[in-house]
GROMACS .gro file of C-alpha atoms in nm:
model
  302
    1MET     CA    1  -0.665   1.985  -0.556
    2THR     CA    2  -0.923   2.070  -0.825
    3GLU     CA    3  -1.007   1.875  -1.140
    4ASP     CA    4  -0.813   2.133  -1.343
    5ASP     CA    5  -0.507   2.073  -1.122
    6LEU     CA    6  -0.526   1.702  -1.201
    7LEU     CA    7  -0.540   1.768  -1.574
    8ARG     CA    8  -0.238   2.004  -1.552
    9ARG     CA    9  -0.044   1.763  -1.335
   10ASP     CA   10   0.334   1.748  -1.382
   11ASP     CA   11   0.416   1.380  -1.342
   12THR     CA   12   0.784   1.436  -1.256
   13GLY     CA   13   0.702   1.468  -0.884
   14PHE     CA   14   0.500   1.147  -0.864
   15ASP     CA   15   0.564   0.778  -0.809
   16ARG     CA   16   0.821   0.860  -0.543
   17VAL     CA   17   0.892   0.742  -0.189
   18LEU     CA   18   1.097   0.935   0.065
   19ALA     CA   19   1.234   0.769   0.376
   20PHE     CA   20   1.293   0.997   0.674
   21THR     CA   21   1.394   0.983   1.037
   22VAL     CA   22   1.373   1.230   1.325
   23PRO     CA   23   1.666   1.099   1.537
   24ALA     CA   24   1.601   1.306   1.848
   25ARG     CA   25   1.243   1.176   1.864
   26HIS     CA   26   1.325   0.810   1.782
   27VAL     CA   27   1.091   0.827   1.485
   28ARG     CA   28   1.104   0.697   1.128
   29GLY     CA   29   0.863   0.736   0.840
   30ARG     CA   30   0.779   0.719   0.472
   31VAL     CA   31   0.594   0.960   0.248
   32VAL     CA   32   0.471   0.858  -0.097
   33ARG     CA   33   0.285   1.008  -0.388
   34LEU     CA   34   0.145   0.803  -0.678
   35GLY     CA   35   0.038   0.923  -1.022
   36PRO     CA   36   0.103   0.748  -1.355
   37VAL     CA   37   0.190   0.416  -1.188
   38LEU     CA   38  -0.138   0.425  -0.998
   39GLU     CA   39  -0.333   0.500  -1.314
   40THR     CA   40  -0.162   0.211  -1.496
   41VAL     CA   41  -0.259  -0.035  -1.223
   42LEU     CA   42  -0.617   0.093  -1.212
   43SER     CA   43  -0.652   0.079  -1.593
   44ALA     CA   44  -0.623  -0.303  -1.597
   45HIS     CA   45  -0.994  -0.328  -1.514
   46ASP     CA   46  -1.298  -0.106  -1.557
   47TYR     CA   47  -1.336  -0.028  -1.188
   48PRO     CA   48  -1.618   0.202  -1.067
   49LYS     CA   49  -1.493   0.523  -0.902
   50SER     CA   50  -1.564   0.414  -0.544
   51VAL     CA   51  -1.375   0.088  -0.598
   52LYS     CA   52  -1.084   0.272  -0.760
   53HIS     CA   53  -1.045   0.480  -0.447
   54VAL     CA   54  -1.032   0.169  -0.227
   55LEU     CA   55  -0.765   0.009  -0.445
   56ALA     CA   56  -0.570   0.337  -0.466
   57GLU     CA   57  -0.566   0.362  -0.086
   58ALA     CA   58  -0.446   0.002  -0.063
   59LEU     CA   59  -0.167   0.066  -0.316
   60VAL     CA   60  -0.043   0.367  -0.118
   61LEU     CA   61  -0.042   0.163   0.203
   62THR     CA   62   0.142  -0.117   0.024
   63ALA     CA   63   0.409   0.125  -0.101
   64LEU     CA   64   0.448   0.286   0.243
   65MET     CA   65   0.484  -0.043   0.430
   66GLY     CA   66   0.672  -0.228   0.157
   67SER     CA   67   0.936   0.044   0.140
   68LEU     CA   68   1.022  -0.032   0.505
   69LEU     CA   69   1.176  -0.360   0.386
   70LYS     CA   70   1.555  -0.355   0.375
   71GLU     CA   71   1.646  -0.692   0.220
   72ASP     CA   72   1.690  -0.720  -0.157
   73GLY     CA   73   1.411  -0.928  -0.306
   74ALA     CA   74   1.189  -0.898   0.002
   75GLN     CA   75   0.816  -0.867  -0.065
   76LEU     CA   76   0.517  -0.728   0.122
   77THR     CA   77   0.171  -0.861   0.039
   78PHE     CA   78  -0.142  -0.672   0.145
   79GLN     CA   79  -0.455  -0.887   0.125
   80ALA     CA   80  -0.812  -0.827   0.237
   81GLN     CA   81  -1.070  -1.105   0.219
   82ALA     CA   82  -1.431  -1.050   0.317
   83GLU     CA   83  -1.793  -1.147   0.263
   84GLY     CA   84  -2.124  -0.965   0.268
   85GLY     CA   85  -1.995  -0.638   0.121
   86ALA     CA   86  -1.929  -0.488  -0.221
   87VAL     CA   87  -1.566  -0.612  -0.226
   88ASP     CA   88  -1.468  -0.967  -0.133
   89LEU     CA   89  -1.100  -0.973  -0.235
   90LEU     CA   90  -0.823  -0.714  -0.254
   91VAL     CA   91  -0.458  -0.805  -0.316
   92CYS     CA   92  -0.157  -0.576  -0.356
   93ASP     CA   93   0.213  -0.635  -0.324
   94TYR     CA   94   0.545  -0.450  -0.324
   95ARG     CA   95   0.888  -0.578  -0.419
   96GLY     CA   96   1.194  -0.368  -0.493
   97GLY     CA   97   0.995  -0.057  -0.582
   98GLU     CA   98   0.744  -0.246  -0.797
   99ILE     CA   99   0.378  -0.242  -0.696
  100ARG     CA  100   0.070  -0.413  -0.832
  101GLY     CA  101  -0.287  -0.464  -0.718
  102TYR     CA  102  -0.623  -0.619  -0.797
  103LEU     CA  103  -0.971  -0.592  -0.649
  104ARG     CA  104  -1.274  -0.821  -0.699
  105HIS     CA  105  -1.616  -0.667  -0.648
  106ASP     CA  106  -1.989  -0.714  -0.694
  107PRO     CA  107  -2.108  -0.447  -0.946
  108ASP     CA  108  -2.463  -0.435  -0.806
  109LYS     CA  109  -2.344  -0.386  -0.448
  110VAL     CA  110  -2.088  -0.126  -0.558
  111ALA     CA  111  -2.362   0.071  -0.738
  112ALA     CA  112  -2.560   0.081  -0.413
  113LEU     CA  113  -2.273   0.227  -0.210
  114GLU     CA  114  -2.302   0.580  -0.081
  115GLU     CA  115  -2.026   0.826  -0.169
  116ASP     CA  116  -1.865   0.831   0.176
  117CYS     CA  117  -1.935   0.480   0.294
  118SER     CA  118  -1.783   0.286   0.581
  119LEU     CA  119  -1.528   0.008   0.569
  120GLU     CA  120  -1.804  -0.231   0.676
  121ALA     CA  121  -2.025  -0.127   0.383
  122ILE     CA  122  -1.740  -0.188   0.139
  123PHE     CA  123  -1.614  -0.520   0.276
  124GLY     CA  124  -1.884  -0.654   0.506
  125THR     CA  125  -1.697  -0.876   0.751
  126GLY     CA  126  -1.347  -1.002   0.690
  127TYR     CA  127  -0.982  -0.969   0.772
  128LEU     CA  128  -0.667  -0.794   0.657
  129ALA     CA  129  -0.349  -1.001   0.625
  130ILE     CA  130  -0.010  -0.832   0.589
  131THR     CA  131   0.272  -1.067   0.493
  132PHE     CA  132   0.646  -1.001   0.481
  133ASP     CA  133   0.849  -1.249   0.272
  134LEU     CA  134   1.224  -1.211   0.330
  135ALA     CA  135   1.421  -1.344   0.032
  136VAL     CA  136   1.766  -1.370   0.192
  137SER     CA  137   1.664  -1.556   0.508
  138ASN     CA  138   1.365  -1.725   0.339
  139GLU     CA  139   1.148  -1.630   0.635
  140ARG     CA  140   0.783  -1.525   0.630
  141TYR     CA  141   0.600  -1.309   0.884
  142GLN     CA  142   0.228  -1.250   0.876
  143GLY     CA  143  -0.011  -1.046   1.084
  144VAL     CA  144  -0.389  -1.073   1.058
  145VAL     CA  145  -0.639  -0.820   1.192
  146PRO     CA  146  -1.015  -0.771   1.143
  147LEU     CA  147  -1.131  -0.532   0.872
  148GLU     CA  148  -1.253  -0.279   1.124
  149GLY     CA  149  -1.229   0.096   1.158
  150THR     CA  150  -1.303   0.397   0.945
  151SER     CA  151  -1.061   0.310   0.664
  152LEU     CA  152  -0.794   0.067   0.544
  153ALA     CA  153  -0.536   0.301   0.698
  154HIS     CA  154  -0.708   0.264   1.034
  155ALA     CA  155  -0.703  -0.116   0.998
  156CYS     CA  156  -0.327  -0.097   0.926
  157GLU     CA  157  -0.269   0.113   1.236
  158ASN     CA  158  -0.443  -0.164   1.430
  159TYR     CA  159  -0.213  -0.417   1.264
  160PHE     CA  160   0.099  -0.233   1.380
  161ALA     CA  161  -0.044  -0.191   1.730
  162GLN     CA  162  -0.144  -0.557   1.766
  163SER     CA  163   0.108  -0.753   1.558
  164GLU     CA  164   0.418  -0.531   1.566
  165GLN     CA  165   0.344  -0.340   1.888
  166VAL     CA  166   0.483  -0.027   1.724
  167PRO     CA  167   0.295   0.305   1.760
  168THR     CA  168   0.208   0.409   1.403
  169LEU     CA  169   0.026   0.696   1.237
  170LEU     CA  170  -0.104   0.670   0.879
  171ARG     CA  171  -0.264   0.935   0.662
  172ILE     CA  172  -0.389   0.866   0.307
  173ALA     CA  173  -0.553   1.084   0.040
  174VAL     CA  174  -0.695   0.998  -0.303
  175ARG     CA  175  -0.814   1.243  -0.570
  176SER     CA  176  -0.956   1.167  -0.914
  177ASN     CA  177  -1.165   1.334  -1.182
  178GLY     CA  178  -1.252   1.032  -1.393
  179LEU     CA  179  -0.954   1.087  -1.623
  180ARG     CA  180  -0.665   1.114  -1.383
  181CYS     CA  181  -0.600   0.981  -1.035
  182THR     CA  182  -0.349   1.085  -0.772
  183ALA     CA  183  -0.289   0.940  -0.427
  184GLY     CA  184  -0.049   1.013  -0.144
  185GLY     CA  185   0.030   0.888   0.201
  186LEU     CA  186   0.234   0.941   0.514
  187LEU     CA  187   0.355   0.677   0.760
  188VAL     CA  188   0.519   0.775   1.088
  189GLN     CA  189   0.619   0.534   1.363
  190HIS     CA  190   0.843   0.492   1.662
  191LEU     CA  191   1.175   0.335   1.565
  192PRO     CA  192   1.171  -0.034   1.656
  193GLU     CA  193   1.544  -0.003   1.735
  194GLY     CA  194   1.454   0.256   1.997
  195GLU     CA  195   1.250  -0.002   2.189
  196GLU     CA  196   1.526  -0.258   2.221
  197GLY     CA  197   1.591  -0.320   2.589
  198ARG     CA  198   1.340  -0.054   2.686
  199GLU     CA  199   0.977  -0.040   2.785
  200ARG     CA  200   0.752  -0.057   2.480
  201LEU     CA  201   0.575   0.267   2.403
  202HIS     CA  202   0.225   0.122   2.381
  203ALA     CA  203   0.254   0.014   2.746
  204LYS     CA  204   0.341   0.361   2.871
  205GLU     CA  205   0.080   0.615   2.965
  206ASP     CA  206   0.293   0.906   2.854
  207TYR     CA  207   0.562   0.941   2.592
  208ARG     CA  208   0.617   1.304   2.503
  209ASP     CA  209   0.837   1.254   2.196
  210TRP     CA  210   0.583   1.028   2.025
  211GLU     CA  211   0.292   1.246   2.131
  212HIS     CA  212   0.468   1.551   1.986
  213VAL     CA  213   0.555   1.388   1.653
  214SER     CA  214   0.215   1.223   1.611
  215VAL     CA  215   0.046   1.561   1.659
  216MET     CA  216   0.279   1.727   1.405
  217ALA     CA  217   0.239   1.448   1.150
  218GLY     CA  218  -0.135   1.423   1.214
  219SER     CA  219  -0.175   1.787   1.113
  220VAL     CA  220  -0.105   1.701   0.747
  221GLN     CA  221  -0.394   1.788   0.518
  222GLU     CA  222  -0.530   1.554   0.251
  223ALA     CA  223  -0.477   1.828  -0.007
  224GLU     CA  224  -0.107   1.845   0.083
  225LEU     CA  225  -0.059   1.472   0.028
  226VAL     CA  226  -0.179   1.497  -0.334
  227ASP     CA  227  -0.074   1.854  -0.421
  228PRO     CA  228   0.118   1.839  -0.754
  229VAL     CA  229   0.300   2.163  -0.674
  230LEU     CA  230   0.416   2.068  -0.325
  231ASN     CA  231   0.703   1.820  -0.349
  232LEU     CA  232   0.758   1.559  -0.082
  233GLU     CA  233   1.066   1.728   0.065
  234GLU     CA  234   0.869   2.050   0.113
  235LEU     CA  235   0.584   1.858   0.272
  236LEU     CA  236   0.819   1.706   0.530
  237TRP     CA  237   0.969   2.049   0.599
  238ARG     CA  238   0.620   2.188   0.668
  239LEU     CA  239   0.554   1.913   0.921
  240PHE     CA  240   0.892   1.891   1.099
  241HIS     CA  241   1.079   2.219   1.039
  242GLU     CA  242   1.095   2.285   1.413
  243GLU     CA  243   1.298   1.968   1.475
  244GLU     CA  244   1.673   2.000   1.518
  245GLU     CA  245   1.739   1.733   1.252
  246VAL     CA  246   1.534   1.543   0.995
  247ARG     CA  247   1.721   1.297   0.773
  248VAL     CA  248   1.567   1.235   0.431
  249GLU     CA  249   1.656   0.964   0.180
  250PRO     CA  250   1.490   0.920  -0.163
  251LEU     CA  251   1.417   0.554  -0.231
  252ALA     CA  252   1.388   0.371  -0.564
  253PRO     CA  253   1.123   0.520  -0.796
  254LEU     CA  254   0.798   0.326  -0.793
  255GLU     CA  255   0.695   0.121  -1.094
  256ARG     CA  256   0.403  -0.097  -1.191
  257GLY     CA  257   0.545  -0.448  -1.156
  258CYS     CA  258   0.324  -0.732  -1.270
  259ARG     CA  259   0.548  -1.039  -1.278
  260CYS     CA  260   0.329  -1.260  -1.496
  261SER     CA  261   0.511  -1.445  -1.774
  262VAL     CA  262   0.474  -1.766  -1.973
  263GLU     CA  263   0.777  -1.910  -1.792
  264HIS     CA  264   0.633  -1.829  -1.449
  265TYR     CA  265   0.299  -1.996  -1.519
  266ARG     CA  266   0.462  -2.291  -1.695
  267SER     CA  267   0.659  -2.366  -1.377
  268ILE     CA  268   0.335  -2.354  -1.175
  269LEU     CA  269   0.138  -2.570  -1.419
  270SER     CA  270   0.418  -2.828  -1.433
  271SER     CA  271   0.328  -2.925  -1.075
  272PHE     CA  272  -0.019  -3.042  -1.187
  273PRO     CA  273  -0.070  -3.404  -1.299
  274GLU     CA  274  -0.084  -3.457  -1.676
  275ASP     CA  275  -0.452  -3.555  -1.673
  276GLN     CA  276  -0.544  -3.222  -1.508
  277ARG     CA  277  -0.332  -3.023  -1.753
  278ALA     CA  278  -0.500  -3.208  -2.040
  279GLU     CA  279  -0.840  -3.087  -1.917
  280MET     CA  280  -0.711  -2.728  -1.906
  281ARG     CA  281  -0.579  -2.725  -2.266
  282ASP     CA  282  -0.762  -2.558  -2.551
  283GLU     CA  283  -0.786  -2.704  -2.901
  284ASP     CA  284  -0.451  -2.549  -2.995
  285GLY     CA  285  -0.280  -2.741  -2.714
  286THR     CA  286  -0.211  -2.440  -2.491
  287ILE     CA  287  -0.351  -2.354  -2.149
  288PRO     CA  288  -0.500  -2.002  -2.119
  289VAL     CA  289  -0.402  -1.824  -1.797
  290ASP     CA  290  -0.575  -1.498  -1.699
  291CYS     CA  291  -0.357  -1.264  -1.490
  292ALA     CA  292  -0.593  -1.067  -1.266
  293PHE     CA  293  -0.328  -0.802  -1.192
  294CYS     CA  294  -0.271  -0.684  -1.550
  295SER     CA  295  -0.575  -0.837  -1.725
  296LYS     CA  296  -0.361  -1.026  -1.976
  297ILE     CA  297  -0.440  -1.377  -2.100
  298LEU     CA  298  -0.124  -1.577  -2.152
  299ARG     CA  299  -0.125  -1.899  -2.351
  300VAL     CA  300   0.106  -2.154  -2.193
  301SER     CA  301   0.227  -2.479  -2.349
  302ALA     CA  302   0.256  -2.714  -2.053
   0.00000   0.00000   0.00000
């Protein structure tokens, strides 16, 4: 994709997630492409280009993994905490098709980053925590892995291998020209249902179905993931047209979903003792609350 392609972008094919399965291979996946929603999230802060790309990659991963959730009201939170690098905090979440994200960075360290820098240079040392909150059962599952590898996608593959024990392939691409930003991603993994009562794939030396699908999916090009002309259905056809059946299901359109509100923060502040709330109040009697996700300052009477 060139800079001119970004400027001519037709936004109707963006901010979408497709779910798909390849039944004969015991494989499921998600493919996503972000455009206007991504730009809205990024516009909340004046992020440098290199930092924008990190947050864009994290938002794609959040959408891919969050869209695996089946329960209404369930939420996935993607959080990286680190020290010694240019970025010390990154938080994204997904709930019901709504995504949001925020990144905290050191401007001086970001300015010193090379164009194609490593995960270690960006974060230093730290960890990635992926949390699933299930609204119906009120259960929470969390996996934590070191921030290691060539990219956030690589760290997520390690998460699935270690915490979920599910073979997973992830491919992410981000393109921007300073005015517009597009990102896309592909997630492919062995169906967890296919492992029930059977030997887990990671423990086997050879599994031809997974090997075949991972090679096909791994052949996707970064340009294809962000191509404004190539829709997601066509992309899946390119990758899996030799399979006897590929089932595709469009999921809810993606939206930017910051859930900050005066009522939300009032309920949080009400748990603080009165003397602490008194210290927080301004001269007008309200408490200013800065939402890092959308960069709004809400004034709460509490």
